[in-house]
Coordinates of C-alpha atoms (C1' of nucleotides) in Angstrom, one line a residue:
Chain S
X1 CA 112.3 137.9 8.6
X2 CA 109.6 139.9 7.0
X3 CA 106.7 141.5 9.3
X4 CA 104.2 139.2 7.7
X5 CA 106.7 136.2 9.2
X6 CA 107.0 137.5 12.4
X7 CA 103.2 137.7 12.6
X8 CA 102.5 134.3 11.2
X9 CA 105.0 132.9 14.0
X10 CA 104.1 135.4 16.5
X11 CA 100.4 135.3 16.2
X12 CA 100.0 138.6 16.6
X13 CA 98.1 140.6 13.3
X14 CA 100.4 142.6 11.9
X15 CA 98.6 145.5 12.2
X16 CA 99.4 145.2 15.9
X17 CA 102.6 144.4 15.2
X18 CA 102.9 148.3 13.1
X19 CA 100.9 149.8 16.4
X20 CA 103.7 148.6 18.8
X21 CA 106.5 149.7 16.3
X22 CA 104.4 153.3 16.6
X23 CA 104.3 153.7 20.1
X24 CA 107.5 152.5 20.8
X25 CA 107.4 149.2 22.3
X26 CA 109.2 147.2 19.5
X27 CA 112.4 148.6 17.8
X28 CA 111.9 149.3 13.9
X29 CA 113.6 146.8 12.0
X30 CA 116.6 147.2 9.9
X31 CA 115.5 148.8 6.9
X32 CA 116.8 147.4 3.8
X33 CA 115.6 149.1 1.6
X34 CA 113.0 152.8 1.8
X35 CA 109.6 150.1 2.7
X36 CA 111.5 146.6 3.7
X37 CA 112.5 146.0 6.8
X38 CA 114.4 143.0 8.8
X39 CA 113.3 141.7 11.4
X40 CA 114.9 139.3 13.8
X41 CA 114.9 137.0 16.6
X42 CA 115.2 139.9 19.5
X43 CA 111.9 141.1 18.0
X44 CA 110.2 137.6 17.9
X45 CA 111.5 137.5 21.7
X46 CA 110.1 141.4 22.5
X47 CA 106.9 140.1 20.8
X48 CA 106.1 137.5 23.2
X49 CA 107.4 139.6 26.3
X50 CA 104.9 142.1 25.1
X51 CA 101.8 139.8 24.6
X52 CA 102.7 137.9 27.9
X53 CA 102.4 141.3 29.7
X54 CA 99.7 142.7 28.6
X55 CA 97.5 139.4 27.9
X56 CA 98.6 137.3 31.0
X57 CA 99.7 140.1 32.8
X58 CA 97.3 143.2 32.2
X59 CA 99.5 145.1 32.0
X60 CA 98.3 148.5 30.0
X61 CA 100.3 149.0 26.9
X62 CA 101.8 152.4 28.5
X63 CA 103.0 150.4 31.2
X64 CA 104.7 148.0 29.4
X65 CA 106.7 151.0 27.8
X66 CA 107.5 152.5 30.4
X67 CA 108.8 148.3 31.7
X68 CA 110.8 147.8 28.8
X69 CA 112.4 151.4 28.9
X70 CA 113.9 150.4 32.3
X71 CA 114.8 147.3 31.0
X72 CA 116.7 148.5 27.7
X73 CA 118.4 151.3 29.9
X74 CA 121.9 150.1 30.9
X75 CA 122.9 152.8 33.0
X76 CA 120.4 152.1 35.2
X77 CA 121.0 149.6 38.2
X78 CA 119.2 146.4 38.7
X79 CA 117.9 147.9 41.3
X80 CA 116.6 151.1 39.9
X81 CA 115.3 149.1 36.9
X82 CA 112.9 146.7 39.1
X83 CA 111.7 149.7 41.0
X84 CA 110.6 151.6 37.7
X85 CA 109.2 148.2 36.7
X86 CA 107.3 148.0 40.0
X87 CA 105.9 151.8 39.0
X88 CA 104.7 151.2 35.9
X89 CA 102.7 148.2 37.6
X90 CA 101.4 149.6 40.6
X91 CA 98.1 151.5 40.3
X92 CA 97.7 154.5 41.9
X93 CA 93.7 154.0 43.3
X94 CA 91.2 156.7 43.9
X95 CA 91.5 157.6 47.5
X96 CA 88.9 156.4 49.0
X97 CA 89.1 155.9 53.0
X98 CA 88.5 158.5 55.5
X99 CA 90.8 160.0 56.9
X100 CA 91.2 158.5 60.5
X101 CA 90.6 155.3 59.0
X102 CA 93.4 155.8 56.6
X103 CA 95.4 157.0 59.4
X104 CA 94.6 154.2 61.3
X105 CA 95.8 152.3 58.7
X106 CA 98.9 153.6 58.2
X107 CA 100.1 153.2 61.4
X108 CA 99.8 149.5 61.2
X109 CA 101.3 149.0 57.5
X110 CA 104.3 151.7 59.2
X111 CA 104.4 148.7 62.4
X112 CA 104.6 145.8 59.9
X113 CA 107.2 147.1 57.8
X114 CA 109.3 148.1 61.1
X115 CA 109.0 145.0 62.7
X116 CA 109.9 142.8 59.7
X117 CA 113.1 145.3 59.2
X118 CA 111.8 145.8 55.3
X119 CA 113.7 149.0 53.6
X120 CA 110.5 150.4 51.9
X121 CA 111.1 153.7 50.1
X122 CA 108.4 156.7 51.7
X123 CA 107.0 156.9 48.3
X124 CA 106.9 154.1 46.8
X125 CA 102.9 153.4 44.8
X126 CA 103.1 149.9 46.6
X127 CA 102.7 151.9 49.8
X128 CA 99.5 153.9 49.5
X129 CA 97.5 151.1 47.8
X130 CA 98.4 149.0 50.6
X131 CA 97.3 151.4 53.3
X132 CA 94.5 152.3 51.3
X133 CA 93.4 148.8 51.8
X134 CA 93.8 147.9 54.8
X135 CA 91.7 151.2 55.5
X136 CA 89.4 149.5 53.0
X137 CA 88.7 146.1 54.9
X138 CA 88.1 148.1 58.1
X139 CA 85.7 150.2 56.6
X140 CA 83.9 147.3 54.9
X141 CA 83.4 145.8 58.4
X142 CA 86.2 142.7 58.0
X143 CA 88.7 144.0 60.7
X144 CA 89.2 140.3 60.9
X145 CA 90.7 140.4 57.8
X146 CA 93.5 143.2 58.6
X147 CA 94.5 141.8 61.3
X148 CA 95.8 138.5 59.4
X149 CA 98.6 141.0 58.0
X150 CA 101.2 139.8 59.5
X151 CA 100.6 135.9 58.5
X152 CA 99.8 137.6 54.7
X153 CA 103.5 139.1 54.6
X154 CA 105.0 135.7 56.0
X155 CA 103.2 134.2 53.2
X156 CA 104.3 136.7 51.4
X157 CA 108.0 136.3 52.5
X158 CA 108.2 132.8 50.8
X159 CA 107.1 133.8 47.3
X160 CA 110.2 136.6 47.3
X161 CA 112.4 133.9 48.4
X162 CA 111.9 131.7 46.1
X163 CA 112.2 134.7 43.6
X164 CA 114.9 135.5 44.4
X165 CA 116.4 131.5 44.5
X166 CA 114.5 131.3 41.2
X167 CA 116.5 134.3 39.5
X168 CA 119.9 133.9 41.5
X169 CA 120.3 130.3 40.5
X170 CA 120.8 131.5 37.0
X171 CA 122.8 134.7 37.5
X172 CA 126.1 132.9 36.8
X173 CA 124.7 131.9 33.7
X174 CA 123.4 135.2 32.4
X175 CA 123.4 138.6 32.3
X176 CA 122.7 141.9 34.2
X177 CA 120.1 141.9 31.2
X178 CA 118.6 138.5 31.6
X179 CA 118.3 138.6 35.2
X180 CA 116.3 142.2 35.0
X181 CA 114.2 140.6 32.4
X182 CA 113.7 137.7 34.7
X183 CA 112.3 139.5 37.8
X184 CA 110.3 141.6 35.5
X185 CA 108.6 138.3 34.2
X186 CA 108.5 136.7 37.8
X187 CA 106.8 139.7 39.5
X188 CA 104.4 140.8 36.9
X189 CA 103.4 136.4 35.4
X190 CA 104.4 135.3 38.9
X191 CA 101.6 137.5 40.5
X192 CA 99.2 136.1 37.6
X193 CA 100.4 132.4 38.8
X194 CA 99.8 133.3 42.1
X195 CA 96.3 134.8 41.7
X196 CA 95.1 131.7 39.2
X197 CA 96.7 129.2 42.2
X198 CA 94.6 131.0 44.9
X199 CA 91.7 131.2 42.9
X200 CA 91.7 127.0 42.2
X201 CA 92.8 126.5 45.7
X202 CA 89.9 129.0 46.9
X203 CA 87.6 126.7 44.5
X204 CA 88.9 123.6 46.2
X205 CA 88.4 124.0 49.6
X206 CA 85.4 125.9 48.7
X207 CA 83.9 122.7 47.3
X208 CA 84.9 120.5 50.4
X209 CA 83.6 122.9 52.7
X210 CA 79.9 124.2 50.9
X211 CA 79.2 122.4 48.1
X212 CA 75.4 121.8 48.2
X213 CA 74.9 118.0 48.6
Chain Z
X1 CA 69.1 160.2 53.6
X2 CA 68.6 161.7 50.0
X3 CA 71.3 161.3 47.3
X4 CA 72.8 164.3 48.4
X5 CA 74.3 163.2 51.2
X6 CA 75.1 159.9 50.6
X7 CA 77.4 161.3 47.5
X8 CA 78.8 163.2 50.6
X9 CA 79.6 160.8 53.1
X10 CA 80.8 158.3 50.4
X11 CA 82.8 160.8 48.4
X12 CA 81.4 159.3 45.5
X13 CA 80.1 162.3 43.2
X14 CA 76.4 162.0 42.4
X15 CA 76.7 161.7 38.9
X16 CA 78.7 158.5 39.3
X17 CA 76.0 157.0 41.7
X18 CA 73.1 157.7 39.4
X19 CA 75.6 155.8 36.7
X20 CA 75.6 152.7 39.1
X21 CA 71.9 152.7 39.6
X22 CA 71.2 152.4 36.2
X23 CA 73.9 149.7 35.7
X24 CA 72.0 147.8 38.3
X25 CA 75.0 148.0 41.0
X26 CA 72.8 149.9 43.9
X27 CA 69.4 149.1 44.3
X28 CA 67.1 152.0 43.6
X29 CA 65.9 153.7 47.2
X30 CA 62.7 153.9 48.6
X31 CA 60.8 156.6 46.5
X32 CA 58.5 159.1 49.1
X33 CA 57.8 161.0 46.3
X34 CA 58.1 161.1 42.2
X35 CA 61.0 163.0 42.5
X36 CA 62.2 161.7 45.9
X37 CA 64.1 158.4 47.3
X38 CA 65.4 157.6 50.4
X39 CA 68.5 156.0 50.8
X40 CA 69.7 153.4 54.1
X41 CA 72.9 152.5 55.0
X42 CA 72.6 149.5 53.1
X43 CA 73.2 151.8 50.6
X44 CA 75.9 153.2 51.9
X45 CA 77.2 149.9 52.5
X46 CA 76.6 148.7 49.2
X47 CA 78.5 151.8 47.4
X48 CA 82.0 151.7 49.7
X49 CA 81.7 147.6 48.3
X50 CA 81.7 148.7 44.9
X51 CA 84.3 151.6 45.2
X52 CA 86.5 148.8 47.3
X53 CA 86.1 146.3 43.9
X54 CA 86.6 149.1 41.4
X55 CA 89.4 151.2 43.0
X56 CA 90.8 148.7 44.8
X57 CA 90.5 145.3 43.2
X58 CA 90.1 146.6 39.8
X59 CA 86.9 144.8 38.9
X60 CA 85.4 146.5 36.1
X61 CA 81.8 147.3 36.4
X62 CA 80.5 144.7 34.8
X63 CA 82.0 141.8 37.3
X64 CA 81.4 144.0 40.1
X65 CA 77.6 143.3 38.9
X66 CA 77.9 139.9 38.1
X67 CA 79.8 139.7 41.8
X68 CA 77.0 141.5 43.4
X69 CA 73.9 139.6 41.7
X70 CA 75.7 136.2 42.8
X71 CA 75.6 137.9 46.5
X72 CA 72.2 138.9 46.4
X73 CA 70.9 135.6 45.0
X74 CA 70.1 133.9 48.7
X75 CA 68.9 131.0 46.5
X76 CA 72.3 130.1 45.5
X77 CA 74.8 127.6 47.9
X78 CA 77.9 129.4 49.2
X79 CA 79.9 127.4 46.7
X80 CA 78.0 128.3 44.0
X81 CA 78.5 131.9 45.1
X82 CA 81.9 131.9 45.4
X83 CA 82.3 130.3 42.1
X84 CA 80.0 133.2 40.2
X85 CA 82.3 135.9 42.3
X86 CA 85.5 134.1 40.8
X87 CA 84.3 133.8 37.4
X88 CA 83.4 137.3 37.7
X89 CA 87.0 138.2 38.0
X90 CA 88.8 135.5 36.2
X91 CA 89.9 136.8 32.6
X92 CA 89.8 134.9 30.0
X93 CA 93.0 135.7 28.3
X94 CA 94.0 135.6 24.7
X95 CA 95.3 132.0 24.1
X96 CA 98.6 133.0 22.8
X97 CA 101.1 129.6 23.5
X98 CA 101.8 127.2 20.9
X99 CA 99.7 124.2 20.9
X100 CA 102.3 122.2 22.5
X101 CA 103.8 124.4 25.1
X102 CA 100.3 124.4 26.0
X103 CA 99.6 120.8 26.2
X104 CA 103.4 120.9 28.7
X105 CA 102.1 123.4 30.9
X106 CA 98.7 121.7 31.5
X107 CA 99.8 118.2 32.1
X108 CA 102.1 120.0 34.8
X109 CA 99.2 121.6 35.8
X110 CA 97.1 118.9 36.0
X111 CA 99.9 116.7 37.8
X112 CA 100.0 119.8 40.2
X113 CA 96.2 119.3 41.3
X114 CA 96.2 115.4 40.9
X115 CA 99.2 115.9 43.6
X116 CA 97.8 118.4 46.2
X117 CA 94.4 116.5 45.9
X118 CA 92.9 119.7 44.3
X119 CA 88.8 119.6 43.5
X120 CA 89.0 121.2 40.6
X121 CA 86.3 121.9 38.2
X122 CA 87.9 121.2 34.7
X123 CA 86.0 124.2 33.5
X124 CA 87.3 126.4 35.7
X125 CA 88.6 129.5 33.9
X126 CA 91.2 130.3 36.3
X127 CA 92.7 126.8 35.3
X128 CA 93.1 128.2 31.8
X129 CA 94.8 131.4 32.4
X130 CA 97.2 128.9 34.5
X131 CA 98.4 126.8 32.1
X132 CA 98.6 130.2 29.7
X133 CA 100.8 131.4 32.0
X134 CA 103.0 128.4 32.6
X135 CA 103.4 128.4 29.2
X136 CA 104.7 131.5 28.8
X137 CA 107.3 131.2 31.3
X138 CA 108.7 128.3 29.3
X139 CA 108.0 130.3 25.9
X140 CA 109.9 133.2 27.7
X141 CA 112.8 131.0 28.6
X142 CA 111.7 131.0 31.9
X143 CA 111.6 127.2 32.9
X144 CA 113.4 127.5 36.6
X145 CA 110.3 129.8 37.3
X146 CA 107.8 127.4 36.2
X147 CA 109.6 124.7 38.1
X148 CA 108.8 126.8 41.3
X149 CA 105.1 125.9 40.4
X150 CA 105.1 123.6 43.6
X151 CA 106.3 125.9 45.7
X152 CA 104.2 128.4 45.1
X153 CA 101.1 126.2 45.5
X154 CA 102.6 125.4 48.9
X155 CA 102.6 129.2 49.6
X156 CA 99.1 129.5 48.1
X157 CA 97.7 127.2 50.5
X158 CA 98.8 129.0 53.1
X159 CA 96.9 132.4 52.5
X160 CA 93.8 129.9 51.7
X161 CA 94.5 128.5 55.0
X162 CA 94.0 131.8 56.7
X163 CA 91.7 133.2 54.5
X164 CA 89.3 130.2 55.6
X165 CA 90.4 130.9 59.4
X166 CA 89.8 134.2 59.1
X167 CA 85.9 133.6 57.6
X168 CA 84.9 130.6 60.2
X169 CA 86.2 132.5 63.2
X170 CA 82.8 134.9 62.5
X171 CA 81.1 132.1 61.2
X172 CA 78.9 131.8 64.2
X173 CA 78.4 135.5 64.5
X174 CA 76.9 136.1 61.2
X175 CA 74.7 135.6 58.7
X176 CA 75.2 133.2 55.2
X177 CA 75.1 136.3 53.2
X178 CA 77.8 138.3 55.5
X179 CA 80.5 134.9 54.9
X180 CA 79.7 135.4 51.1
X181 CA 80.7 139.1 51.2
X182 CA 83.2 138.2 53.4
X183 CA 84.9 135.5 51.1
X184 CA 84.3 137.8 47.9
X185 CA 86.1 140.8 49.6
X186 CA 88.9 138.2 51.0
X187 CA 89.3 137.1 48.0
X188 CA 89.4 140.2 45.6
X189 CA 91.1 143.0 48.2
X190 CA 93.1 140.1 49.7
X191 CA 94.7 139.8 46.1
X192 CA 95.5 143.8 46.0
X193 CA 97.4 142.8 49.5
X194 CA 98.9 140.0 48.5
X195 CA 100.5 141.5 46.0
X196 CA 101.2 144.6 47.0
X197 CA 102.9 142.9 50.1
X198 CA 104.8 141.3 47.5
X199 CA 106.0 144.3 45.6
X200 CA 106.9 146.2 48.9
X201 CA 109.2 142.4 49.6
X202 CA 110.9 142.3 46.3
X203 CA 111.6 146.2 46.7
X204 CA 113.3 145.8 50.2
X205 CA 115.1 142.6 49.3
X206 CA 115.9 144.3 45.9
X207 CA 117.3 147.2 47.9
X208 CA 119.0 145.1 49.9
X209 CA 121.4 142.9 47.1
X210 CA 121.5 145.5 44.0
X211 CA 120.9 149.0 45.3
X212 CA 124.0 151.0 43.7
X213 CA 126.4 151.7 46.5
Chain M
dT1 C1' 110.1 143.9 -18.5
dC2 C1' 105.8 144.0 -16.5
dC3 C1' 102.6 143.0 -13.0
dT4 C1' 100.9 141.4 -8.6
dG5 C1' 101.1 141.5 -4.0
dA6 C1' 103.6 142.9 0.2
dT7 C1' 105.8 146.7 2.8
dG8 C1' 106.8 151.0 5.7
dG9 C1' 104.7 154.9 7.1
dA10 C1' 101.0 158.1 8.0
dT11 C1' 96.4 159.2 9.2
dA12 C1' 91.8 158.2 10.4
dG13 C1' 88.3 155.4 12.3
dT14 C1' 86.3 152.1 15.8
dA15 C1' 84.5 149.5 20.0
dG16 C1' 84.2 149.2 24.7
dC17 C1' 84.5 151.1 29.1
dA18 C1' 83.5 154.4 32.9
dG19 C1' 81.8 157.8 33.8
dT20 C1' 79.9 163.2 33.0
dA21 C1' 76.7 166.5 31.3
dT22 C1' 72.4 168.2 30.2
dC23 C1' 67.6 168.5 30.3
dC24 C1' 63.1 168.2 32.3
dA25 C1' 59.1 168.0 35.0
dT26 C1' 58.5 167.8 39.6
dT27 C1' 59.0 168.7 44.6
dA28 C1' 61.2 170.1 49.2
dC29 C1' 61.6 173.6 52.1
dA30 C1' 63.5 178.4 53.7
Chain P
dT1 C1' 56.6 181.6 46.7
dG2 C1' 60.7 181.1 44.6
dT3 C1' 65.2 178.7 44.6
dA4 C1' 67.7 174.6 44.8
dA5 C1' 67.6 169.6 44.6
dT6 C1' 65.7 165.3 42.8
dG7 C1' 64.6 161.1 39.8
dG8 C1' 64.8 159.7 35.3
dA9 C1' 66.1 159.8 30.5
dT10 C1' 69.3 160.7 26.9
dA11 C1' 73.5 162.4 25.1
dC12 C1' 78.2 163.3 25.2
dT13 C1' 83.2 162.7 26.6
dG14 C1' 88.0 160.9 27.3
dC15 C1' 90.7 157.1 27.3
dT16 C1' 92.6 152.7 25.6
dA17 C1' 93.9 149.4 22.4
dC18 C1' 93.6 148.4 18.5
dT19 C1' 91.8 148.3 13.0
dA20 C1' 91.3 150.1 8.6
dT21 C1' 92.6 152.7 4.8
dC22 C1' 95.7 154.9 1.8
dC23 C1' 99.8 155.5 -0.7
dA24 C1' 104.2 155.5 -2.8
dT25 C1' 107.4 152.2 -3.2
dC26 C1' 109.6 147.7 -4.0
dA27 C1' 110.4 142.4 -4.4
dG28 C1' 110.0 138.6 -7.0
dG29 C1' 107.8 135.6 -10.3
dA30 C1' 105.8 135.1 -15.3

DNA sequence: TCCTGATGGATAGTAGCAGTATCCATTACA
DNA sequence: TGTAATGGATACTGCTACTATCCATCAGGA
C-alpha cells in the first residue's frame, strides 16, 4: 500500500502521516524504488495505536515515542517496558505545595502504600504527583477529600484487577508483544474510559441530586 | 497585601499573575491608588485553585476560566454548575472510528446507561469521547477490554459514591458556592488521584508477576 | 514514448497556548 | 527626595503539533 492508501484508510492526512515517519513514531516503509515506498498492515496497525494515544489518550507526540520505543524493545522485560510506558505518561507538575504541607502529605501517601503491601519504586513520577496532591486538597481546604484515600485505592484496586484478568486471559493466546501492547492500551484508553464513566456518572447523580425543578 | 507578596506566598511569579488577571482568572484587587491594588486572601485562595487545575489537573487556561465563571455565577443551579465545570474539561476528541465501529461502541454504551439507570444528557460530550474510545479498543483488537465496560462502571460508581459522601458530610457546614468548589476540585484533582493511584497499582502488581528475576 | 500526477525527503512556515519581558507614568516609603 | 515597586498596556518568546512548499524522481496510462 501506497502512503496515499494508508491515509485514505487511516484517516489521517498524509502529511501527518510524513511528520510521524520524521520524528520516528512510524517505521519508513520498504522502499521500492529511490521515492516509492510499501507500506503494510503493521503500519496501518501503528497508525491507529498512534491516533488512539494521542487523540483519546493525550498523550503528547514525544510521549508516545518514547511508549512505542519500550514497546519495540525486546530486551526489555514486560515489566521494564510498562514502567517506561508509565514515564512517558506521567507528568511531572510544577511543585506547588509548601513544604510542611508536602511533608504532611507524604507521610500519608508513605502509610498507604505500607499498609496495602504495594512495591512502589522511591522514584517513580506516579509518586510525587500523588503527594503533590494530596498536599493540594489540604491546601485548598478539602481535607475531607484526602482522607477518602484509602476507599480511592480500594476503588482503585478493582480497576488493576480486572487489568490484569483483562490482559492475562489472553496471554496464552499471544505474545510477550501483544500483552505489552495491551497494558499499554488499558492504562493509557482505560484511564480515558474511566474518566468519561466518572464524568456521566458524576452528571447522573448530579441530576438526581440538584437539578433545578 | 500588594502583588508582591502574594507572588511570594503563592510562589507564583508576578509576571504569571498579571497574565491571569488579564485572562480574567483572578479578579482585579481593590485599587487604593492608580498605581496601587490590594489583594485579600480570596485572592490568594483563588490563585492556589488555579495552580491546583493547571499543574495538577491539567486544565488549560481557558477551562480553568470557563470552570471559574460557572463558579462565580451564583445565579446558576448546582447542576448546571457542575455540568459547565465538566464541559470545561471534557475534550472533544478527533472522531477517528469507522462509522460502524462507532455505531457498536455506542449501542454498548447506550445499553450501559439504559442498564445502570444512568440520567444522561444525550449531548453530553463526555458520552462522545466514550464511545470514541470503546471504539478504539475494538479497532485496536482490544475487545476483552471493552467487554470489561461493566465492570468498570461498577468501579466508577464507587468513587462517585464517595465523592458524594465526601461533599454532603460538609453540606451543612458550608455554603452553595463552597459544595460547587468542592465538587469541581473532587472531580478534576480526584482524577489526577485516581489515576495516579492506578499507575502506582499496575506498577506494584506489575513488579510483582513480570519483574526480571 | 511522453505526460500527468504521486512519492520520498528536506526545509520552512503556521496556529495556538502559556507565559515572559519591556515600557511607562505614577506612587509608596526609607 | 530619590529608589524601588506598581498597574496597565503591548510585544515577544518557546514549545508543540502539525501544514505547506519545493524538488528531483518515478509509475502508469494515452
Amino acid at each position: 500500500m501506497r502512503i496515499a492508501e494508508l491515509s485514505r484508510v487511516s484517516g489521517v492526512p498524509v502529511p501527518t502521516i510524513k511528520y510521524y515517519l520524521r520524528e520516528g513514531l512510524l517505521p519508513a516503509g520498504e522502499l521500492t524504488s529511490p521515492n516509492q515506498a510499501d507500506y503494510g498492515d503493521q503500519h496501518l496497525h501503528r497508525l491507529r495505536l498512534i491516533r488512539a494515544l494521542v487523540d483519546l489518550g493525550q498523550v503528547p507526540v514525544a510521549g508516545v515515542k518514547r511508549i512505542i520505543e519500550a514497546l519495540d524493545s525486546d530486551s526489555l522485560s514486560l515489566h521494564d517496558q510498562i514502567g517506561r510506558a508509565h514515564r512517558a505518561i506521567t507528568p511531572q507538575p510544577q511543585l506547588t505545595a509548601s513544604t510542611e504541607a508536602r511533608a504532611e502529605a507524604a507521610a500519608q501517601v508513605d502509610e498507604l502504600i505500607r499498609s496495602r503491601g504495594w512495591t512502589v519504586d522511591p522514584d517513580a513520577p506516579a509518586l510525587t504527583t500523588l503527594i503533590e496532591t494530596v498536599a493540594a486538597f489540604r491546601t485548598l481546604d478539602q481535607d475531607q477529600l484526602a482522607g477518602f484515600l484509602d476507599s480511592y485505592a480500594d476503588a482503585v484496586e478493582k480497576f488493576t484487577e480486572l487489568e490484569v484478568a483483562a490482559v492475562t486471559s489472553r496471554a496464552d493466546r499471544t505474545t510477550p508483544d501483544q500483552i505489552a501492547e495491551s497494558v499499554v492500551i488499558g492504562t493509557i484508553l482505560g484511564e480515558t474510559l474511566i474518566s468519561t464513566l466518572r464524568l456521566l456518572a458524576q452528571e447522573s447523580i448530579s441530576a438526581k441530586r440538584w437539578k433545578a425543578p
